[in-house]
Short mmCIF file of C-alpha atoms in Angstrom, two decimals:
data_model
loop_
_atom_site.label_atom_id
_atom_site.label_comp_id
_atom_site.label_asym_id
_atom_site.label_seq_id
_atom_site.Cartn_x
_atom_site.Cartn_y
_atom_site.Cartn_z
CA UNK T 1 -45.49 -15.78 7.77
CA UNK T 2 -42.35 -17.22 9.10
CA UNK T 3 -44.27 -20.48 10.37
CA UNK T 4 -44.83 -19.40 13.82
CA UNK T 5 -48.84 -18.61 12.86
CA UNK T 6 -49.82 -20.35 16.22
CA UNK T 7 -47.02 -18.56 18.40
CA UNK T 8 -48.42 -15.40 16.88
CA UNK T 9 -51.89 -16.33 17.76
CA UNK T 10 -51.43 -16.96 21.27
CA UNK T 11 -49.33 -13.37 21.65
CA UNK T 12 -52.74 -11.47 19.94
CA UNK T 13 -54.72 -13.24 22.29
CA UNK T 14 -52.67 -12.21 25.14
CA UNK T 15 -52.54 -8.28 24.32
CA UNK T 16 -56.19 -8.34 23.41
CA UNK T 17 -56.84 -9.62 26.36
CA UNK T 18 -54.42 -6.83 28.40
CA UNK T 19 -55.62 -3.88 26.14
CA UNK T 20 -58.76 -4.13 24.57
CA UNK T 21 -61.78 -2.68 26.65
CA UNK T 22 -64.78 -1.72 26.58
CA UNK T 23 -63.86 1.77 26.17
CA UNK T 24 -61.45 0.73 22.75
CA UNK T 25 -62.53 3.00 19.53
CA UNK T 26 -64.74 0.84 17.30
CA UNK T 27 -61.47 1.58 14.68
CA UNK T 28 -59.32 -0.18 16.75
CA UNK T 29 -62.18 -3.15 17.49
CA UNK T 30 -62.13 -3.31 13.40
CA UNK T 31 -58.88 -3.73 13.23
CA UNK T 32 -58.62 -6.53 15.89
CA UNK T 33 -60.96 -8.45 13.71
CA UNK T 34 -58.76 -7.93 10.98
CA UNK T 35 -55.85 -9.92 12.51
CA UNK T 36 -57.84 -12.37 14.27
CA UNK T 37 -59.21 -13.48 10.60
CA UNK T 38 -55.51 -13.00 8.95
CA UNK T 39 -54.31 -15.30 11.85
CA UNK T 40 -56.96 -17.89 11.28
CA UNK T 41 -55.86 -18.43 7.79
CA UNK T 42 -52.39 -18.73 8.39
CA UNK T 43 -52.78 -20.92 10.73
CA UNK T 44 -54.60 -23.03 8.16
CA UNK T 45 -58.20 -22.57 9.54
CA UNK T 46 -60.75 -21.33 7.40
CA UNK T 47 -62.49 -18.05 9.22
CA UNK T 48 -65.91 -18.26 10.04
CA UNK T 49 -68.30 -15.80 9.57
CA UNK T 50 -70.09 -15.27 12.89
CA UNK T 51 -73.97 -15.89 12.62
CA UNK T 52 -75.93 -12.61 12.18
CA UNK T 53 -72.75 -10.55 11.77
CA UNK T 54 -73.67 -7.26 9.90
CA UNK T 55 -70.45 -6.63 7.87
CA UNK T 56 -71.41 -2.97 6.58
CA UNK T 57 -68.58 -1.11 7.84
CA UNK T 58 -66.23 -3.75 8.25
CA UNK T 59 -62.70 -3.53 6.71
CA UNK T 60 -62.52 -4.74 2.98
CA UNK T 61 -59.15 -6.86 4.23
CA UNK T 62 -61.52 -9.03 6.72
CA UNK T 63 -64.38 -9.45 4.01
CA UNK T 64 -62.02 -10.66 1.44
CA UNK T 65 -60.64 -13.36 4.32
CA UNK T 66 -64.09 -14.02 5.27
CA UNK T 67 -65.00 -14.67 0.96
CA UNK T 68 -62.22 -17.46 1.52
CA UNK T 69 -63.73 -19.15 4.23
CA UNK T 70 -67.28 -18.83 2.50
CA UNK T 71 -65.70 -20.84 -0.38
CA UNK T 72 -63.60 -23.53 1.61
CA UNK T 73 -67.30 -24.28 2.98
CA UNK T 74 -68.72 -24.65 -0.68
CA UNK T 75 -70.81 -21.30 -0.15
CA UNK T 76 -69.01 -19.97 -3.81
CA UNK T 77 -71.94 -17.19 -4.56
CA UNK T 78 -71.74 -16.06 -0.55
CA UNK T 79 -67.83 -16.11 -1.61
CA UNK T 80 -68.33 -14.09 -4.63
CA UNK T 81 -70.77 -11.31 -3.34
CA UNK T 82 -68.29 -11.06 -0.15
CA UNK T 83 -65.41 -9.90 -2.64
CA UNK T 84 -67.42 -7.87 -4.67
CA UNK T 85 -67.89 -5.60 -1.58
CA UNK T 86 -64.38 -6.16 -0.45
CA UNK T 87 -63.27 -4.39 -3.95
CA UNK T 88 -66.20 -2.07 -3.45
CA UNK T 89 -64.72 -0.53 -0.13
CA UNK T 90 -61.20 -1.23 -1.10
CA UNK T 91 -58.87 1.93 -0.54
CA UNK T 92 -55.67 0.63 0.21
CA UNK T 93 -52.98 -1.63 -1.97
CA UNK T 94 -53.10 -3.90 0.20
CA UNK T 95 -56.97 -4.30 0.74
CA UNK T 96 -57.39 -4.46 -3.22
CA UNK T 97 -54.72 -6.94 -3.75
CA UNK T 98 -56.25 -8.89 -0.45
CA UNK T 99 -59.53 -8.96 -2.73
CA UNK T 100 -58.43 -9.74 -5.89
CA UNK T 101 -56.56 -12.54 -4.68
CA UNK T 102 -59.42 -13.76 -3.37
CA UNK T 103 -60.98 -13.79 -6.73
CA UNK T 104 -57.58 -15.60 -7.96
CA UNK T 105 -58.17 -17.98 -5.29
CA UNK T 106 -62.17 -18.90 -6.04
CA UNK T 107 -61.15 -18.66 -9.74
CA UNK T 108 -58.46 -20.93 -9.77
CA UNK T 109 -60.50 -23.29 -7.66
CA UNK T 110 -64.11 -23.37 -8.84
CA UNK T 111 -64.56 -20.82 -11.73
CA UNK T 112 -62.18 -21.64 -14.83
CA UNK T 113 -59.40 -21.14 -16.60
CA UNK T 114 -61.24 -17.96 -18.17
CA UNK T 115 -61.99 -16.42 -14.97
CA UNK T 116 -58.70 -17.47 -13.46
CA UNK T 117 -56.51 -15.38 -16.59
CA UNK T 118 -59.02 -12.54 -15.77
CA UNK T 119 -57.68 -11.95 -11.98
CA UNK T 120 -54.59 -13.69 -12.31
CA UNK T 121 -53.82 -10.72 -14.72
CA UNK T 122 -55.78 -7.89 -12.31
CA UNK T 123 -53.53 -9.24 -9.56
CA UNK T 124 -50.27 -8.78 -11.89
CA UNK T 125 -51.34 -5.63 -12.36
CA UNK T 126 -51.40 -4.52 -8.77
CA UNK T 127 -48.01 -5.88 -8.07
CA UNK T 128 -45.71 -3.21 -8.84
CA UNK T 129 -43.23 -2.01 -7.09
CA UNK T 130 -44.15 -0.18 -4.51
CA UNK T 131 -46.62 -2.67 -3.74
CA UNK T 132 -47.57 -4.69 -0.13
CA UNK T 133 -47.21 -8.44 -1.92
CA UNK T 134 -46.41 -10.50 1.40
CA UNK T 135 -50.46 -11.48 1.45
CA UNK T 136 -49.20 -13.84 -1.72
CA UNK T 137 -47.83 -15.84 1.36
CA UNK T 138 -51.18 -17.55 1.84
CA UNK T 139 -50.86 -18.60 -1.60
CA UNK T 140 -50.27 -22.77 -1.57
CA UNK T 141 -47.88 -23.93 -4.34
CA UNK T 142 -49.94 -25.70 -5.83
CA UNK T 143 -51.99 -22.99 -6.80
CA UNK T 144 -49.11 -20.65 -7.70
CA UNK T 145 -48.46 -23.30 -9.76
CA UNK T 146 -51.63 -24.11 -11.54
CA UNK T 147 -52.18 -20.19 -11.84
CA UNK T 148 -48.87 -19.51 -13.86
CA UNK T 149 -49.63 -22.53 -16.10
CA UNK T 150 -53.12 -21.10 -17.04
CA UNK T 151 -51.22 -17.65 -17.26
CA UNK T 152 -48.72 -19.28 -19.99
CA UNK T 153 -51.15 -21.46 -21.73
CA UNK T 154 -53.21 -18.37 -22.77
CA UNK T 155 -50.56 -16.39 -23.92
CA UNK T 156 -50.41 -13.87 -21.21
CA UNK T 157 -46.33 -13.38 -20.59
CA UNK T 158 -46.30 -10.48 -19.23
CA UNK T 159 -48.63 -11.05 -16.18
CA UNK T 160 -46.80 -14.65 -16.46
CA UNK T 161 -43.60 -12.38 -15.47
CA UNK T 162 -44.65 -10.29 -13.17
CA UNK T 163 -46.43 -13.18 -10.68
CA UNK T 164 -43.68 -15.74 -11.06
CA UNK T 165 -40.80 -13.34 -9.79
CA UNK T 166 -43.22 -11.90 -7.03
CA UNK T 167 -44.29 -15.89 -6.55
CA UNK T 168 -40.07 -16.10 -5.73
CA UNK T 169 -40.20 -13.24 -3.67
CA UNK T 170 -42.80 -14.37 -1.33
CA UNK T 171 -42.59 -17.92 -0.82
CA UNK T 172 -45.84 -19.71 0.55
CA UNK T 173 -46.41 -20.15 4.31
CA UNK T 174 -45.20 -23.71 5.68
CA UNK T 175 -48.26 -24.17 8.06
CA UNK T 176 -51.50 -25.40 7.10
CA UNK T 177 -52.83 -26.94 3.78
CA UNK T 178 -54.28 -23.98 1.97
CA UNK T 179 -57.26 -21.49 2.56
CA UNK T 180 -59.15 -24.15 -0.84
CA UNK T 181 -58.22 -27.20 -0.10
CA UNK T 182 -60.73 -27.72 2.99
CA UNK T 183 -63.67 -29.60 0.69
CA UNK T 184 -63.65 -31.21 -2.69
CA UNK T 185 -62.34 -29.03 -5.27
CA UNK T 186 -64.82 -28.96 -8.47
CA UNK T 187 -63.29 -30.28 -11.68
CA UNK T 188 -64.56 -29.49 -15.09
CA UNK T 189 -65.44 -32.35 -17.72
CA UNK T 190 -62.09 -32.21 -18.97
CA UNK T 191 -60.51 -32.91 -15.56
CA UNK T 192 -62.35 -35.49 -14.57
CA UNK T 193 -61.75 -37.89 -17.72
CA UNK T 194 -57.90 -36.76 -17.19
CA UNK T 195 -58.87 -37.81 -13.59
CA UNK T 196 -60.45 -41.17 -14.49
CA UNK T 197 -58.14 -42.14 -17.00
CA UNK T 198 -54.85 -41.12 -14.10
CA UNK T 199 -55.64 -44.07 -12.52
CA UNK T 200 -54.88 -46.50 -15.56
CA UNK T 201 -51.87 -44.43 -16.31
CA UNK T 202 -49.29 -42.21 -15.44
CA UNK T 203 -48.16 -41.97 -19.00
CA UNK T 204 -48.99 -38.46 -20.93
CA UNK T 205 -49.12 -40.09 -23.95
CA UNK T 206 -51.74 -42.46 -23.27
CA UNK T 207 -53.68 -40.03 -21.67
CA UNK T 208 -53.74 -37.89 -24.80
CA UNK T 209 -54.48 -40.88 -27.02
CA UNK T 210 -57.11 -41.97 -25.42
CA UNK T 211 -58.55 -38.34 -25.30
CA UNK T 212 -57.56 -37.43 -28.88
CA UNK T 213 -55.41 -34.76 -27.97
CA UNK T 214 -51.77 -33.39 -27.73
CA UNK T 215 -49.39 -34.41 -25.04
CA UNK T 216 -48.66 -30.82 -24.42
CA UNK T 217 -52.60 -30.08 -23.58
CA UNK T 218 -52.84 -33.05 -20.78
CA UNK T 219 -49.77 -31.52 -19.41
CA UNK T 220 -51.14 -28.49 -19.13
CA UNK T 221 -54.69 -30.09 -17.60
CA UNK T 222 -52.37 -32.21 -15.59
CA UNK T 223 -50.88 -28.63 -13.73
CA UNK T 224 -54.73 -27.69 -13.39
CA UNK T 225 -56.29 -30.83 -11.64
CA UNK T 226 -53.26 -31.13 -9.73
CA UNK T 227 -53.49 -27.52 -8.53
CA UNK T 228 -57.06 -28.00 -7.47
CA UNK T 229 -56.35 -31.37 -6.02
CA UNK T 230 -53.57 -29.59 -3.50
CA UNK T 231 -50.82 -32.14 -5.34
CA UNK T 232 -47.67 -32.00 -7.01
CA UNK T 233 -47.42 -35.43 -8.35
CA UNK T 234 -49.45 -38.12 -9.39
CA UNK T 235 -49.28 -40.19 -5.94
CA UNK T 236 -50.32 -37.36 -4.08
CA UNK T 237 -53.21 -36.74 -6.70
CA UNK T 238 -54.80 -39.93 -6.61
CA UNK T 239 -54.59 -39.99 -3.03
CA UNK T 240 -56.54 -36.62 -2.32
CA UNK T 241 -59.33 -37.50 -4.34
CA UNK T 242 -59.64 -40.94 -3.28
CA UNK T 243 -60.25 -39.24 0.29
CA UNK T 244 -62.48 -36.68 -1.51
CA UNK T 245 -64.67 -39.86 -2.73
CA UNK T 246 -63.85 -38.54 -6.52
CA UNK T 247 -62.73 -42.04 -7.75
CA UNK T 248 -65.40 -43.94 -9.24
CA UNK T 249 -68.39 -42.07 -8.51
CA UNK T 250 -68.02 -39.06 -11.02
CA UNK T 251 -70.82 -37.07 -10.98
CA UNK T 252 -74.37 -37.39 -13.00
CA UNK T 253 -73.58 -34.44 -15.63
CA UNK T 254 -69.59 -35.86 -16.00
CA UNK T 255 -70.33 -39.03 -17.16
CA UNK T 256 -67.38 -41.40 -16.80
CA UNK T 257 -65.84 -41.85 -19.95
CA UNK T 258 -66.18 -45.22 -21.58
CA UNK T 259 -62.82 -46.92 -23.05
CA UNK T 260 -64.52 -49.17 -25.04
CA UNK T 261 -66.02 -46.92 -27.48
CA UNK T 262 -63.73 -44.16 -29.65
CA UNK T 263 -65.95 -41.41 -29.09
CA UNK T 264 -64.01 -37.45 -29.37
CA UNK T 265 -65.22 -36.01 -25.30
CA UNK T 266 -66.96 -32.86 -25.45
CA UNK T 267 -65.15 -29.88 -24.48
#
């Protein structure tokens, strides 16, 4: 966590290597796997689910990592059934905040702003007190950031609260890029005319005139698309989806909006 994921790596491998056997409880095996995966993503890798691996018995912790790496890869409904068993087996704080921020994670990323207030607000809800919050480490800022600006827009304070001082508490790990950010994010209709029309402007207003629309809205869909995008600024923005391929080639249901015509888009 403290940006020494690859130092840790290399000291698991060592003392699984000096003390794991053949003879080693199938609880401690499960347990292993548990770190191995949390050490993949903090070291920025997405974990792979090995081919044919049965994961009945497996720890919830692991399945939830394993959702991430399912949805990195684009496999979102392989991502989705992995974290409904995660919750299903969850006992522990930590293994149900491990899953729900999972769900945060997928929701933020590929699901909506609907879906993202729903577990933004079940993940508020688990972070009391008393609660194991340093898995909000893997969190990237831009996500934190995109999350608390859906939180706000719909109203939701309270869970608002609660994530932005635990957000402080547990700053995001300096390694890596983020568990999401490892294929093109999916934008809705709305993002990708704010998308198209980014590259004519950087001004808010125009933006919003163009779209028929307040100021205060494309701000708020600016927050979003830059959240998916793994940005913080409009540079940075541009430049991820240009790698992505997103400029110019929106696709076949997100028809590029024309500037010629005054038409009101369709949200």
């Amino acid at each position: 966590m403290e940006g020494r994921a690859h130092e840790a790596g290399l000291e698991h491998h060592r003392i699984v290597g000096e003390r794991i056997t053949d003879h080693s409880l199938p609880s401690v095996r499960r347990r292993v796997a548990v770190v191995s995966t949390l050490l993949e993503v903090m070291e920025g890798r997405a974990p792979a689910r090995p081919r044919g691996e049965d994961l009945r018995g497996a720890p919830s912790m692991r399945v939830s990592l394993l959702a991430a790496g399912e949805a990195a890869a684009g496999r979102v409904d392989e991502a989705l059934s992995l974290l409904v068993r995660a919750e299903a087996s969850a006992h522990s704080p930590l293994e149900r905040i491990s899953a729900v921020l999972g769900s945060v994670l997928i929701a933020q990323r590929y699901r909506g702003d609907a879906e993202l207030v729903r577990h933004a607000t079940r993940l508020a809800d688990l972070l009391d007190g008393t609660s194991p919050r340093w898995l909000l480490a893997m969190t990237p800022q831009p996500v934190r950031e995109a999350t608390l600006a859906t939180l706000l827009a719909a109203g939701q304070l309270e869970p608002h609260r609660v994530l932005r001082e635990n957000y402080t508490l547990i700053p995001p790990r300096s390694e890596g890029t983020g568990l999401l950010l490892a294929s093109p994010p999916q934008l809705t209709p709305r993002e990708r005319q704010v998308l198209d029309l980014l590259v004519q402007t950087e001004r808010r207003a125009t933006i919003a005139e163009r779209l028929f629309v307040s100021p205060n809205t494309v701000k708020t869909q600016l927050r979003s698309l830059y959240g998916k995008l793994g940005a913080t600024n409009r540079e940075q923005a541009l430049s991820q989806a240009m790698a992505w391929g997103m400029l110019g080639s929106p696709p076949d249901d997100q028809p590029r909006s024309d500037s010629s015509t005054s038409t009101v888009p369709s949200w």
